[in-house]
Coordinates of C-alpha atoms in Angstrom, one line a residue:
Chain M
M1 CA 1.8 -25.1 15.1
D2 CA -0.8 -22.8 14.1
V3 CA -0.5 -20.0 11.0
K4 CA 0.2 -17.3 14.0
E5 CA 2.8 -19.6 15.4
Q6 CA 4.6 -20.2 12.0
L7 CA 4.1 -16.5 11.3
N8 CA 5.7 -15.4 14.6
L9 CA 8.6 -17.6 14.0
I10 CA 9.1 -16.2 10.4
F11 CA 9.4 -12.8 11.9
R12 CA 11.6 -13.7 14.2
E13 CA 13.5 -14.6 11.8
V14 CA 13.9 -11.8 9.5
F15 CA 14.3 -9.1 11.6
D16 CA 16.3 -11.4 14.1
D17 CA 14.5 -11.0 17.7
D18 CA 14.2 -13.6 19.0
A19 CA 12.1 -11.4 21.8
I20 CA 8.8 -10.7 18.8
A21 CA 6.0 -11.6 20.0
I22 CA 3.1 -10.6 17.5
T23 CA -0.6 -9.4 18.0
P24 CA -3.3 -8.6 15.8
Q25 CA -3.0 -4.9 16.0
M26 CA 1.3 -5.0 15.4
T27 CA 2.1 -2.8 13.1
A28 CA 5.6 -1.9 11.2
N29 CA 5.8 1.2 13.5
D30 CA 6.5 -1.3 17.1
V31 CA 8.9 -3.8 14.9
E32 CA 12.7 -2.4 15.2
G33 CA 13.3 -3.1 11.8
W34 CA 10.5 -3.5 10.1
D35 CA 10.2 -0.8 7.3
S36 CA 9.7 -0.8 3.2
L37 CA 12.4 -2.5 2.4
S38 CA 12.5 -5.7 5.5
H39 CA 9.0 -5.6 4.4
I40 CA 9.7 -7.8 1.0
T41 CA 11.6 -9.7 2.7
L42 CA 9.4 -10.7 5.3
I43 CA 6.6 -11.0 2.6
V44 CA 9.1 -13.4 0.4
A45 CA 9.9 -15.7 3.3
I46 CA 5.9 -15.8 4.5
E47 CA 4.8 -16.7 0.5
I48 CA 8.0 -19.6 0.4
K49 CA 6.8 -20.6 3.8
F50 CA 3.2 -21.2 3.5
K51 CA 3.6 -21.7 -0.4
I52 CA 1.7 -19.0 -1.3
E53 CA 1.5 -15.7 -3.4
F54 CA 0.4 -12.8 -2.9
N55 CA 0.0 -9.6 -5.5
R56 CA 0.2 -6.0 -5.4
K57 CA -3.1 -4.7 -4.0
E58 CA -3.3 -7.4 -1.8
L59 CA -0.4 -5.9 -0.1
R60 CA -1.1 -2.6 -0.1
G61 CA -4.5 -3.6 1.8
F62 CA -2.2 -4.7 5.1
K63 CA -3.0 -2.6 7.8
N64 CA -1.5 -4.5 10.6
V65 CA -0.4 -8.2 11.6
G66 CA -3.7 -9.4 11.8
D67 CA -4.7 -8.7 8.2
L68 CA -1.8 -10.8 6.7
L69 CA -2.7 -13.2 9.1
N70 CA -6.5 -13.2 7.6
A71 CA -4.8 -13.6 4.4
I72 CA -3.0 -16.3 4.8
S73 CA -5.6 -18.3 6.0
A74 CA -7.8 -17.8 3.8
K75 CA -5.2 -18.6 1.0
I76 CA -3.5 -21.5 2.2
K77 CA -7.5 -22.8 3.0
T78 CA -8.7 -22.4 -0.9
Chain D
M1 CA 0.1 34.1 -7.1
T2 CA 2.8 33.6 -4.9
F3 CA 2.6 33.2 -1.3
N4 CA 5.0 35.6 -0.9
S5 CA 3.6 38.0 -3.0
L6 CA 1.9 41.7 -2.0
E7 CA -1.3 40.2 -3.3
F8 CA -1.3 36.9 -2.0
F9 CA -2.1 39.3 1.7
L10 CA -4.6 41.2 0.3
F11 CA -6.2 37.9 -1.5
M12 CA -6.2 35.7 1.6
P13 CA -8.5 38.0 3.7
V14 CA -10.9 38.8 1.1
V15 CA -11.0 35.2 0.9
Y16 CA -11.4 34.1 4.4
L17 CA -13.8 36.9 5.0
A18 CA -16.4 35.6 1.9
Y19 CA -15.6 31.9 3.1
Y20 CA -16.7 32.6 7.1
F21 CA -20.0 34.3 6.6
S22 CA -20.9 32.3 4.1
P23 CA -23.7 29.3 4.3
D24 CA -21.9 25.9 4.4
R25 CA -23.5 25.0 1.3
F26 CA -21.9 27.2 -0.8
R27 CA -18.2 27.0 0.9
W28 CA -16.6 24.2 -1.7
M29 CA -17.5 26.3 -4.5
L30 CA -15.8 29.6 -3.4
L31 CA -12.8 27.9 -2.8
L32 CA -12.8 26.4 -6.3
A33 CA -13.5 30.0 -7.9
A34 CA -10.3 31.7 -5.1
S35 CA -8.3 28.6 -6.4
F36 CA -9.4 29.8 -9.7
I37 CA -8.3 33.2 -10.1
F38 CA -5.1 32.4 -7.5
Y39 CA -3.5 30.8 -10.8
A40 CA -5.2 32.8 -13.3
A41 CA -2.9 35.2 -11.8
L42 CA -0.1 33.7 -12.6
K43 CA -0.7 35.3 -16.5
V44 CA -0.4 31.7 -18.4
P45 CA -4.3 31.1 -19.4
Y46 CA -3.5 27.5 -21.0
L47 CA -3.1 26.4 -17.3
L48 CA -6.2 26.7 -15.9
G49 CA -7.1 24.2 -19.2
V50 CA -4.8 21.8 -18.0
L51 CA -5.9 21.6 -14.4
L52 CA -9.3 20.9 -16.3
L53 CA -8.2 18.5 -18.6
V54 CA -5.9 16.7 -16.3
A55 CA -9.2 16.7 -13.4
T56 CA -11.5 15.7 -16.3
A57 CA -9.7 13.0 -17.9
T58 CA -9.1 11.6 -14.2
Y59 CA -12.3 12.1 -12.6
A60 CA -13.8 10.1 -15.8
F61 CA -11.1 7.1 -16.0
G62 CA -11.7 6.8 -12.0
L63 CA -15.5 5.9 -12.6
W64 CA -14.6 3.9 -15.8
L65 CA -12.2 1.8 -13.9
D66 CA -15.1 1.7 -11.5
R67 CA -17.3 0.7 -13.5
A68 CA -15.1 -1.9 -15.6
P69 CA -16.4 -5.7 -15.1
T70 CA -13.1 -7.2 -15.0
P71 CA -9.7 -6.8 -13.6
Q72 CA -8.1 -7.1 -17.0
A73 CA -10.7 -3.8 -18.1
K74 CA -9.6 -1.9 -14.7
Y75 CA -6.2 -2.4 -14.8
R76 CA -6.7 -1.0 -18.7
L77 CA -8.3 1.9 -17.6
L78 CA -5.3 1.9 -15.0
W79 CA -2.9 2.2 -17.8
A80 CA -4.8 4.2 -19.6
G81 CA -5.6 7.2 -16.8
V82 CA -2.0 6.9 -16.0
V83 CA -0.4 7.8 -19.9
T84 CA -3.0 10.2 -20.7
N85 CA -1.3 12.0 -17.4
I86 CA 2.2 11.3 -18.1
L87 CA 2.1 12.6 -21.8
I88 CA 0.5 16.0 -20.1
L89 CA 3.1 16.4 -17.6
G90 CA 5.6 15.1 -20.4
V91 CA 3.8 17.8 -23.1
L92 CA 4.5 20.7 -20.8
K93 CA 7.4 20.2 -19.2
Y94 CA 10.1 18.0 -21.1
I95 CA 9.6 19.2 -24.5
P96 CA 12.8 20.9 -25.1
F97 CA 13.3 24.6 -25.5
H98 CA 10.9 25.6 -22.3
A99 CA 8.2 26.5 -24.8
F100 CA 5.5 25.7 -22.1
V101 CA 5.3 27.5 -18.1
A102 CA 4.2 24.0 -16.0
I103 CA 3.8 25.8 -12.7
G104 CA 2.0 23.0 -10.1
V105 CA 1.0 20.1 -13.2
S106 CA 4.0 18.1 -12.0
F107 CA 2.7 18.7 -8.1
Y108 CA -1.6 17.5 -9.6
V109 CA -0.7 15.3 -11.5
F110 CA 0.8 13.5 -9.1
Q111 CA -2.2 13.3 -7.4
A112 CA -4.3 12.3 -10.8
I113 CA -2.4 8.8 -10.6
S114 CA -2.5 8.7 -7.1
Y115 CA -5.4 9.1 -7.1
L116 CA -6.9 6.7 -10.4
I117 CA -4.3 3.2 -8.6
D118 CA -6.5 3.9 -5.2
V119 CA -9.8 3.4 -7.1
H120 CA -7.5 0.8 -8.7
D121 CA -6.7 -0.7 -5.2
E122 CA -10.0 0.0 -3.7
I123 CA -8.3 1.7 -1.4
E124 CA -11.2 4.4 -2.5
K125 CA -14.1 4.9 -4.2
P126 CA -14.5 6.7 -6.9
E127 CA -15.5 10.4 -5.4
P128 CA -19.2 10.8 -8.3
H129 CA -19.5 14.7 -7.8
F130 CA -16.8 16.4 -10.0
G131 CA -16.8 20.0 -7.8
Y132 CA -15.5 17.8 -5.0
F133 CA -12.6 16.3 -6.7
L134 CA -12.2 19.4 -8.8
L135 CA -11.5 21.3 -5.6
Y136 CA -9.4 18.1 -4.7
L137 CA -6.5 19.0 -7.1
A138 CA -7.3 22.6 -7.2
F139 CA -7.2 23.9 -3.5
F140 CA -4.8 26.4 -3.9
P141 CA -2.6 26.7 -0.4
K142 CA -1.5 23.1 -1.6
L143 CA -1.5 24.3 -5.6
L144 CA 1.7 25.1 -6.8
Q145 CA 3.7 23.6 -4.9
G146 CA 2.3 21.1 -2.6
P147 CA 1.6 19.1 -0.2
I148 CA 0.9 16.0 -3.2
E149 CA -2.5 15.3 -1.0
R150 CA -4.3 11.9 -1.0
A151 CA -7.2 11.1 -1.8
G152 CA -8.6 10.1 1.2
H153 CA -7.5 12.4 3.1
L154 CA -8.2 15.6 1.5
I155 CA -11.8 15.2 -0.5
P156 CA -13.6 13.7 3.0
Q157 CA -12.5 17.9 4.2
L158 CA -14.1 19.1 1.6
K159 CA -17.4 17.9 2.1
V160 CA -17.5 19.5 5.3
L161 CA -15.7 23.1 5.2
R162 CA -15.6 25.0 7.4
P163 CA -13.8 27.7 8.8
G164 CA -10.7 26.4 12.0
D165 CA -12.2 27.1 15.7
L166 CA -10.1 30.4 17.6
Q167 CA -7.1 28.0 18.0
A168 CA -7.0 27.0 14.8
F169 CA -6.9 30.4 13.3
R170 CA -4.5 31.1 16.4
S171 CA -2.3 28.5 14.3
G172 CA -2.4 28.9 10.9
M173 CA -1.5 32.5 11.1
W174 CA 1.6 31.7 13.2
M175 CA 2.0 28.9 10.2
I176 CA 1.6 31.3 8.1
V177 CA 4.6 34.7 9.8
G178 CA 6.5 31.3 11.0
G179 CA 6.7 30.2 7.0
L180 CA 7.1 33.9 5.4
F181 CA 9.9 34.5 8.1
K182 CA 11.7 31.3 6.6
K183 CA 11.4 32.3 3.0
V184 CA 11.9 36.2 3.3
V185 CA 14.1 36.1 6.0
I186 CA 15.9 33.4 5.3
A187 CA 15.7 31.4 2.6
E188 CA 16.6 35.0 0.2
R189 CA 19.6 36.0 2.7
L190 CA 20.6 32.2 2.4
A191 CA 20.4 32.6 -1.5
L192 CA 21.7 35.9 -2.0
L193 CA 25.2 34.3 -0.1
V194 CA 25.0 31.3 -2.5
D195 CA 23.7 32.5 -5.6
P196 CA 27.1 34.7 -7.1
V197 CA 29.2 31.4 -6.3
Y198 CA 27.3 29.1 -8.2
S199 CA 26.8 31.3 -11.8
N200 CA 31.0 31.7 -10.9
V201 CA 32.0 28.8 -9.4
Q202 CA 35.1 28.6 -11.5
D203 CA 36.0 32.0 -9.4
Y204 CA 35.9 30.5 -6.3
A205 CA 37.9 26.8 -4.9
G206 CA 38.7 24.4 -1.4
I207 CA 36.4 26.1 1.2
S208 CA 34.2 28.2 -0.1
L209 CA 32.8 26.1 -2.6
L210 CA 32.3 24.1 0.3
L211 CA 30.9 26.3 2.1
A212 CA 28.3 27.5 -0.8
T213 CA 27.0 24.5 -1.0
Y214 CA 26.2 24.0 2.9
V215 CA 24.8 26.9 2.9
Y216 CA 22.8 25.7 -0.3
A217 CA 21.4 23.3 1.5
F218 CA 20.8 25.3 4.4
Q219 CA 18.4 27.5 1.5
I220 CA 16.6 25.1 0.1
Y221 CA 15.0 23.6 3.5
Y222 CA 14.2 27.0 5.0
D223 CA 12.3 28.2 1.0
F224 CA 10.1 25.0 0.5
S225 CA 9.8 24.2 4.4
G226 CA 8.5 28.0 4.5
Y227 CA 6.3 27.7 1.7
T228 CA 5.3 24.8 3.1
D229 CA 4.6 26.3 6.6
I230 CA 2.4 28.7 4.4
A231 CA 0.4 26.2 3.0
L232 CA -0.5 24.2 6.2
G233 CA -1.6 27.5 7.8
T234 CA -3.5 29.0 5.1
A235 CA -5.5 25.6 4.7
R236 CA -5.5 25.8 8.6
L237 CA -7.2 28.6 8.4
F238 CA -10.1 27.3 6.4
G239 CA -10.5 24.6 8.4
V240 CA -8.3 22.1 6.3
D241 CA -5.4 19.3 7.3
L242 CA -3.5 19.2 5.0
T243 CA 0.1 16.4 5.3
E244 CA 3.2 17.5 7.0
N245 CA 6.0 17.7 5.1
F246 CA 9.1 18.4 6.9
H247 CA 10.5 17.0 9.8
S248 CA 14.1 18.0 10.2
P249 CA 15.8 16.5 7.4
Y250 CA 19.1 17.0 8.4
S251 CA 18.7 15.2 11.7
A252 CA 18.6 12.1 9.9
T253 CA 21.3 9.4 10.4
S254 CA 20.9 7.7 7.6
V255 CA 19.8 8.3 3.9
A256 CA 16.4 6.2 4.1
D257 CA 16.3 8.2 7.2
F258 CA 16.3 11.9 5.3
W259 CA 13.6 10.5 2.7
R260 CA 11.5 10.0 5.7
R261 CA 12.1 13.8 6.7
W262 CA 11.7 15.8 3.6
H263 CA 9.5 16.1 1.0
I264 CA 7.7 13.6 2.8
S265 CA 4.3 13.8 1.0
F266 CA 6.1 13.1 -3.1
S267 CA 8.7 10.3 -1.1
R268 CA 5.4 8.2 0.1
W269 CA 4.3 8.9 -3.1
I270 CA 7.2 7.4 -5.1
L271 CA 7.3 5.1 -2.5
D272 CA 3.8 3.6 -3.1
Y273 CA 3.8 4.0 -6.1
I274 CA 6.7 3.1 -8.8
F275 CA 9.1 1.4 -5.6
K276 CA 7.0 -0.8 -4.2
P277 CA 5.5 -1.7 -7.3
L278 CA 8.9 -2.4 -8.8
Q279 CA 10.1 -4.5 -5.8
M280 CA 7.4 -6.4 -5.6
R281 CA 7.7 -7.4 -9.0
W282 CA 11.3 -8.5 -8.7
R283 CA 11.4 -10.1 -5.2
D284 CA 13.0 -13.2 -6.8
W285 CA 16.0 -11.0 -7.0
Q286 CA 16.4 -10.4 -3.4
S287 CA 18.2 -7.5 -2.0
W288 CA 19.7 -6.5 -6.1
G289 CA 16.3 -6.8 -6.4
T290 CA 15.2 -4.7 -3.7
A291 CA 18.5 -2.1 -4.3
S292 CA 17.4 -1.8 -8.2
A293 CA 14.3 -0.9 -8.1
L294 CA 15.5 2.2 -5.5
V295 CA 17.8 3.5 -8.1
V296 CA 15.2 3.2 -11.0
T297 CA 12.6 4.7 -8.4
F298 CA 15.1 7.6 -7.6
L299 CA 16.3 7.8 -11.3
A300 CA 12.6 8.9 -12.0
C301 CA 12.6 10.7 -8.8
G302 CA 15.3 13.0 -10.2
L303 CA 13.8 13.0 -13.9
W304 CA 10.6 14.5 -12.1
H305 CA 13.0 17.4 -11.0
G306 CA 13.3 18.4 -14.6
S307 CA 14.8 16.8 -17.5
S308 CA 18.7 17.9 -17.1
W309 CA 21.9 16.1 -16.1
G310 CA 21.9 18.2 -12.9
F311 CA 18.3 16.3 -11.9
L312 CA 19.4 12.7 -12.7
I313 CA 22.8 12.6 -11.2
W314 CA 21.3 13.7 -7.7
G315 CA 18.8 11.1 -8.1
G316 CA 20.8 8.5 -9.0
L317 CA 23.3 9.9 -6.3
H318 CA 20.7 9.4 -4.3
G319 CA 19.7 6.0 -5.6
I320 CA 23.2 5.1 -4.9
Y321 CA 23.3 5.9 -1.3
M322 CA 20.4 4.2 -0.5
A323 CA 21.3 1.2 -2.5
S324 CA 24.3 0.7 -1.3
S325 CA 23.0 0.3 2.2
V326 CA 20.5 -2.3 1.3
F327 CA 23.9 -4.4 1.6
Y328 CA 25.7 -2.7 4.1
N329 CA 23.2 -2.5 6.5
P330 CA 23.2 -6.5 8.2
Y331 CA 27.1 -5.6 8.4
Q332 CA 26.4 -2.4 9.9
K333 CA 24.6 -4.4 12.3
R334 CA 26.8 -6.9 12.9
L335 CA 29.9 -3.9 13.7
D336 CA 28.1 -2.1 15.9
G337 CA 27.4 -4.5 17.2
V338 CA 31.0 -6.2 17.9
L339 CA 32.4 -2.4 18.9
G340 CA 29.9 -2.4 21.0
L341 CA 28.8 1.1 19.6
K342 CA 25.5 0.1 20.0
G343 CA 23.1 3.2 21.2
S344 CA 26.1 5.6 21.0
P345 CA 25.1 9.0 21.3
Y346 CA 28.6 9.4 19.5
L347 CA 27.5 7.0 16.7
R348 CA 24.7 8.9 16.3
L349 CA 26.4 12.2 15.9
W350 CA 28.6 10.7 13.4
R351 CA 25.9 9.3 11.1
I352 CA 23.8 12.8 11.4
L353 CA 27.2 14.1 10.1
V354 CA 27.6 11.4 7.5
T355 CA 24.0 11.4 5.8
F356 CA 24.2 15.4 5.9
N357 CA 27.4 15.5 4.0
L358 CA 25.6 12.1 1.4
V359 CA 23.1 14.6 0.9
C360 CA 25.4 18.0 0.4
L361 CA 27.7 16.0 -1.7
A362 CA 24.3 15.4 -3.9
W363 CA 22.6 19.3 -4.2
I364 CA 25.7 20.5 -5.7
F365 CA 24.1 18.7 -8.8
F366 CA 20.8 19.3 -8.3
R367 CA 21.5 23.1 -7.1
A368 CA 24.6 23.3 -10.3
S369 CA 23.3 25.7 -13.4
N370 CA 25.2 22.6 -15.3
L371 CA 27.1 19.4 -15.5
K372 CA 30.8 21.5 -16.1
D373 CA 29.9 23.7 -13.3
A374 CA 28.4 20.7 -10.7
V375 CA 31.2 18.5 -11.9
F376 CA 34.2 21.7 -11.5
V377 CA 32.5 22.4 -7.5
A378 CA 32.1 18.3 -6.9
T379 CA 35.7 18.2 -7.8
H380 CA 37.6 21.3 -6.0
L381 CA 36.0 20.4 -2.5
F382 CA 39.1 19.9 -0.9
G383 CA 40.9 22.3 -3.2
G384 CA 43.0 23.7 0.3
I385 CA 41.5 26.7 3.0
G386 CA 41.9 28.4 -1.5
D387 CA 41.9 32.2 -1.9
M388 CA 39.2 33.3 0.7
S389 CA 39.0 37.4 0.5
R390 CA 36.8 36.8 -2.5
L391 CA 34.2 35.0 -0.6
I392 CA 34.9 37.9 2.3
D393 CA 34.1 40.3 0.2
L394 CA 31.4 38.7 -1.2
W395 CA 29.2 38.0 1.9
G396 CA 31.0 40.2 4.1
F397 CA 30.1 39.6 8.4
R398 CA 26.6 41.5 8.4
E399 CA 24.4 39.2 5.9
P400 CA 26.0 35.5 7.0
F401 CA 25.5 36.8 11.1
V402 CA 21.9 38.0 10.8
A403 CA 21.0 34.8 8.6
L404 CA 22.8 32.5 11.8
I405 CA 21.0 35.0 14.2
S406 CA 16.8 34.6 12.6
M407 CA 18.0 30.7 12.1
G408 CA 18.6 30.4 16.3
L409 CA 15.5 33.1 17.3
L410 CA 13.5 30.8 15.0
A411 CA 14.9 27.1 16.8
L412 CA 14.2 29.0 20.3
L413 CA 10.6 30.2 19.1
S414 CA 9.5 26.8 17.6
F415 CA 10.5 25.1 20.6
L416 CA 9.0 27.2 22.8
S417 CA 5.8 27.1 20.9
K418 CA 5.9 22.7 21.8
R419 CA 5.5 23.5 25.3
Q420 CA 1.8 23.4 26.1
H421 CA 1.6 25.5 28.8
L422 CA 4.3 28.1 27.6
A423 CA 2.0 28.5 24.8
E424 CA -1.4 29.4 26.4
A425 CA 0.3 31.6 28.6
F426 CA 1.3 33.7 25.4
F427 CA -3.0 33.9 24.7
D428 CA -3.9 34.4 28.5
R429 CA -1.6 37.1 28.7
P430 CA -4.1 40.7 27.7
F431 CA -4.7 41.5 24.2
W432 CA -2.0 44.5 24.3
A433 CA 0.3 42.9 25.7
R434 CA 0.2 39.9 22.9
C435 CA 0.1 43.2 19.8
L436 CA 3.9 44.5 21.1
V437 CA 4.4 40.6 20.1
Y438 CA 3.3 41.1 16.8
Y439 CA 4.5 44.1 15.4
G440 CA 7.5 42.8 17.5
V441 CA 8.0 40.0 14.2
I442 CA 5.9 41.9 11.7
M443 CA 8.5 44.8 11.7
Y444 CA 11.3 42.0 12.1
L445 CA 9.8 40.7 9.3
L446 CA 10.0 44.3 7.2
V447 CA 13.0 45.0 8.3
L448 CA 14.8 42.3 7.7
G449 CA 12.9 40.8 5.4
S450 CA 14.0 40.8 1.6
F451 CA 10.3 41.0 -0.3
S452 CA 12.3 41.1 -4.2
S453 CA 9.8 38.3 -4.3
R454 CA 12.0 35.8 -5.4
A455 CA 10.2 32.5 -6.3
F456 CA 10.4 29.7 -4.2
V457 CA 12.5 27.3 -5.1
Y458 CA 10.4 24.0 -5.8
V459 CA 8.2 26.2 -8.1
R460 CA 10.0 25.5 -10.9
F461 CA 9.2 21.1 -10.5

């Protein structure tokens, strides 16, 4: 399973919706329940699953799912 | 100078004409000079010094931290800059006995802090030109009461200043008139209903206190959003687009939703610069981390308004509302599913009512003159009908009636103006026909407006 598929599973679990199909252009506006409160749940789930850690500055830079995907890929390679 | 003063309506056309005919390269200087005159008209000379100090310090820290060689050095310089700003605000606003006037300071200090953090996080490049940077903090339409602008949104606009086109001029003028209407016709009238009750709460009970509190909720909305409309409209004449601050806040279906609609530039600020960093730091505590971050954020939000128990409790209540929703939201979702209420219009209406009442409960602490009065109001709201004759004597029937009619009229006008074809049809009418409408609106303002030059509520913060 590639990074995108794994991330999609996390999205479905966190936002409790099996119909979610993530795309790189997707933003918080496109997913019901993805707000500033639930965002951290998503981030923590990603951190645990991929065994990585983000800092505050990195999180501010994410504008859409594509940015998130790139950051995850970059971190698991190093 | 305030937006509801005669001075402002003499000052603005002069600045606008000078701006309109000025060569492009002098426009920023003109607005800067106008902003300083605007601020100086408050007749508190040291405030000009405070503005210059905040601007100079923040400008310098921005450049230094960008050039710092290591992340640690950057981080230290960020903190030095932020603490400098907080100290300036603290000295002016929080030392006891109200030794200083701090009008506008909390607004531009917040903008300065957001600038430093954005430069540190590499969201923005530091601004090399001190003139543009100073104008970013000082721009007079938003100087006294916001919106709290981000550098990335405002500075680029200040570098290509040009008067708005005819359409921007028209919509800007309508926003100014609409904002003035909200302030002098509606908010001032509602204040006349609220102030006598809240200055003598012990004389009232039950429904009278409840009504005064509901009316206050609308007073503060019309007051603050009226101010914001004048600010946005004025900026639009100069071709500058400021951030929207309100989006029908009392139609919110949850307290979180309320904060997405009320004083938006401020709630985004506390979200980005207080809540998110705390939530991130405490993420290992999961829901408890988020809940604690919310409570701390809203306590800080209360303190920003002033160092009194009332503001602290107002913020604390919002913090508790939001924190408890972190725990019950998942159950709420399931419960709605089980009861088959998902998407029901009644559920929506019920939520709006509950949210409005929660917000009003917090407003009591925001408005009351002291903690004792606030507790009195909060504990006597349901004391039955009580003796309402006092309230009826005080309010009469004319003022509440005029207030309600004006609110209805404004709602109707803003509904109509959102229909593109109607707005276009209006501007296609001959000039004399439009003048009749303008004349009607201005007469309404003059006859029913109250120009007691009572300050805007948020000018204190």
